[in-house]
C-alpha positions as a printed Julia matrix, in Angstrom:
182×3 Matrix{Float64}:
 84.36   98.31  -50.68
 81.2   100.57  -50.4
 81.29  104.29  -51.22
 78.91  106.65  -49.46
 76.68  108.52  -51.99
 76.67  112.24  -51.47
 73.15  113.48  -51.19
 72.21  115.6   -54.24
 72.11  119.26  -53.52
 68.79  120.76  -54.15
 68.89  123.87  -56.45
 68.09  127.19  -55.01
 64.21  127.63  -55.66
 63.55  130.31  -58.22
 60.35  132.16  -58.47
 58.04  130.89  -61.17
 56.07  133.25  -63.29
 52.89  132.2   -61.54
 54.1   132.54  -57.86
 54.2   135.53  -55.53
 57.39  137.53  -55.23
 58.13  140.46  -53.11
 57.84  142.74  -56.2
 54.57  141.34  -57.05
 53.21  141.65  -53.37
 54.22  145.4   -53.71
 52.6   145.94  -57.0
 49.53  144.08  -55.97
 49.13  146.17  -52.72
 49.49  149.51  -54.64
 46.96  148.38  -57.33
 44.64  147.35  -54.41
 44.92  150.75  -52.81
 44.07  152.33  -56.26
 41.26  149.93  -57.27
 39.88  148.51  -54.2
 39.55  145.19  -56.12
 41.28  141.99  -55.1
 40.53  140.47  -58.55
 41.91  143.58  -60.47
 45.05  143.9   -58.25
 45.83  140.07  -58.59
 45.33  140.3   -62.36
 47.87  143.11  -62.45
 50.5   140.73  -61.33
 49.26  137.81  -63.38
 47.84  135.99  -60.49
 44.48  135.0   -59.25
 42.17  136.37  -56.74
 42.15  133.07  -54.8
 45.98  132.99  -54.65
 45.83  136.58  -53.14
 43.52  135.48  -50.43
 45.64  132.26  -49.75
 48.78  134.57  -49.52
 47.14  136.96  -47.13
 45.88  134.02  -45.1
 49.35  132.56  -44.9
 50.86  135.83  -43.93
 48.45  136.83  -41.15
 50.12  139.08  -38.8
 52.96  140.16  -41.1
 53.76  143.45  -42.98
 51.91  142.17  -46.01
 48.64  141.6   -44.12
 49.04  145.07  -42.76
 49.78  146.54  -46.14
 46.49  144.83  -47.39
 44.42  146.53  -44.66
 46.34  149.99  -45.26
 45.41  149.64  -49.01
 41.82  148.92  -48.2
 41.83  151.81  -45.88
 42.63  154.08  -48.79
 39.34  153.22  -50.31
 37.44  153.54  -47.14
 39.03  156.96  -46.66
 37.91  157.84  -50.33
 34.4   156.76  -49.55
 34.35  158.71  -46.2
 35.44  161.86  -48.08
 32.73  161.37  -50.69
 30.14  160.72  -47.95
 31.18  163.79  -46.05
 31.03  165.91  -49.18
 27.56  164.57  -49.89
 26.39  165.15  -46.49
 27.95  168.82  -46.19
 27.36  169.86  -49.86
 24.33  167.82  -50.93
 23.77  166.5   -54.36
 22.77  168.61  -57.27
 19.39  167.49  -58.73
 18.69  168.56  -62.35
 15.01  169.89  -63.25
 13.78  169.39  -66.65
 10.54  170.81  -68.53
  9.55  169.28  -71.75
 12.97  167.49  -72.21
 15.11  170.75  -71.55
 17.12  171.44  -68.34
 15.47  174.42  -66.72
 17.37  174.47  -63.52
 18.91  172.56  -60.69
 18.48  172.34  -56.87
 20.66  170.92  -54.13
 19.21  168.02  -52.1
 20.68  167.12  -48.71
 20.57  163.57  -47.04
 20.17  164.37  -43.32
 20.23  160.65  -42.52
 23.69  160.48  -43.9
 24.94  163.39  -41.86
 23.54  161.97  -38.67
 25.0   158.47  -39.19
 28.41  159.99  -39.88
 28.2   162.11  -36.9
 27.0   159.19  -34.65
 29.45  156.62  -35.94
 32.87  158.33  -36.71
 34.8   155.12  -35.71
 32.84  153.15  -38.41
 34.45  155.15  -41.14
 37.39  153.08  -41.54
 38.78  149.42  -41.21
 41.25  149.11  -38.22
 43.09  151.77  -36.14
 46.48  150.34  -37.0
 45.86  150.43  -40.73
 44.99  154.1   -40.22
 48.1   154.74  -38.35
 50.27  153.13  -40.94
 48.41  154.86  -43.84
 49.02  158.16  -42.14
 52.77  157.27  -41.64
 53.47  156.18  -45.12
 52.16  153.45  -47.25
 55.23  153.51  -49.34
 57.47  152.79  -46.19
 55.38  149.64  -45.46
 55.71  148.55  -49.25
 59.46  149.08  -49.16
 59.59  146.86  -46.12
 57.56  144.15  -47.84
 59.67  144.19  -51.06
 63.18  144.12  -49.24
 62.8   143.79  -45.59
 61.75  141.09  -43.35
 58.39  139.58  -44.11
 57.56  139.23  -40.38
 57.71  141.45  -37.37
 60.69  140.9   -35.13
 61.53  141.67  -31.58
 64.65  143.59  -32.81
 62.45  146.17  -34.28
 63.27  148.86  -31.86
 63.28  151.76  -34.38
 60.61  154.33  -33.99
 58.12  152.46  -31.83
 59.98  149.65  -30.37
 57.98  147.37  -28.08
 54.84  149.32  -28.57
 54.92  148.68  -32.31
 55.49  144.95  -31.82
 52.52  144.85  -29.26
 50.2   146.58  -31.74
 51.31  144.28  -34.42
 50.44  141.26  -32.4
 47.19  142.8   -31.27
 46.53  143.53  -34.9
 47.35  139.95  -35.86
 44.71  138.69  -33.43
 42.18  141.03  -35.01
 43.01  139.96  -38.46
 42.56  136.32  -37.5
 39.07  137.25  -36.68
 38.46  139.11  -39.68
 39.88  136.67  -42.1
 37.32  133.98  -42.18
 36.93  132.33  -45.53
 37.08  134.8   -48.17
 38.61  132.92  -50.82
C-alpha cells in the first residue's frame, strides 16, 4: 500500500532587506530626480548602483524605466534652466585690486546662447519622459508603487491606444540607450 506524498507548498516569497520592493523603487526614483546620482539614490534605499542598473535593464519598457527617464529629465531641466540663465544674464566676474574687491562686470558666453538656439531638442532626454514629467511624476510613482509594473492593453484611461503605442516606441528607444551601464 503506497501513499502519494503531497508536494510541499512553497511559502510566499517575502522581500528581503536587500531586494527591490515597489516602495524602494519609488524612493529610489524620487532620490534620483533630486540628486541625479544613481549611486546616491540606490544608497538611499540600501541597495547598490549595480542592482539599480540590473533592475532597470530587467524592467525595460515598464513604468519603472519611464520613471527613471523622467527622474533624469528633471536634472536635464535644471541644467537647461541654468544654461539659459547664463546665456541670458551672463556670469558676474569679480575684479580685485591689491587683494580687495573693487567691482564686478558681467560676462556673456555667446557660444552657449548660439548652441541653445540651434539645438533646442538636445536640451532633454526623451520626448515621452518630457510628456510624463509635465503630466506628473507623482502619478507615475504611485503607479509603480501600487499599480501594474508593465503597460497593459487595458490602459484606455486618458490616452488609450496612443499611450500604449508611445510606451512601446519608448521601450524600443530605451533598449538602444541601455547598452552596458552597470
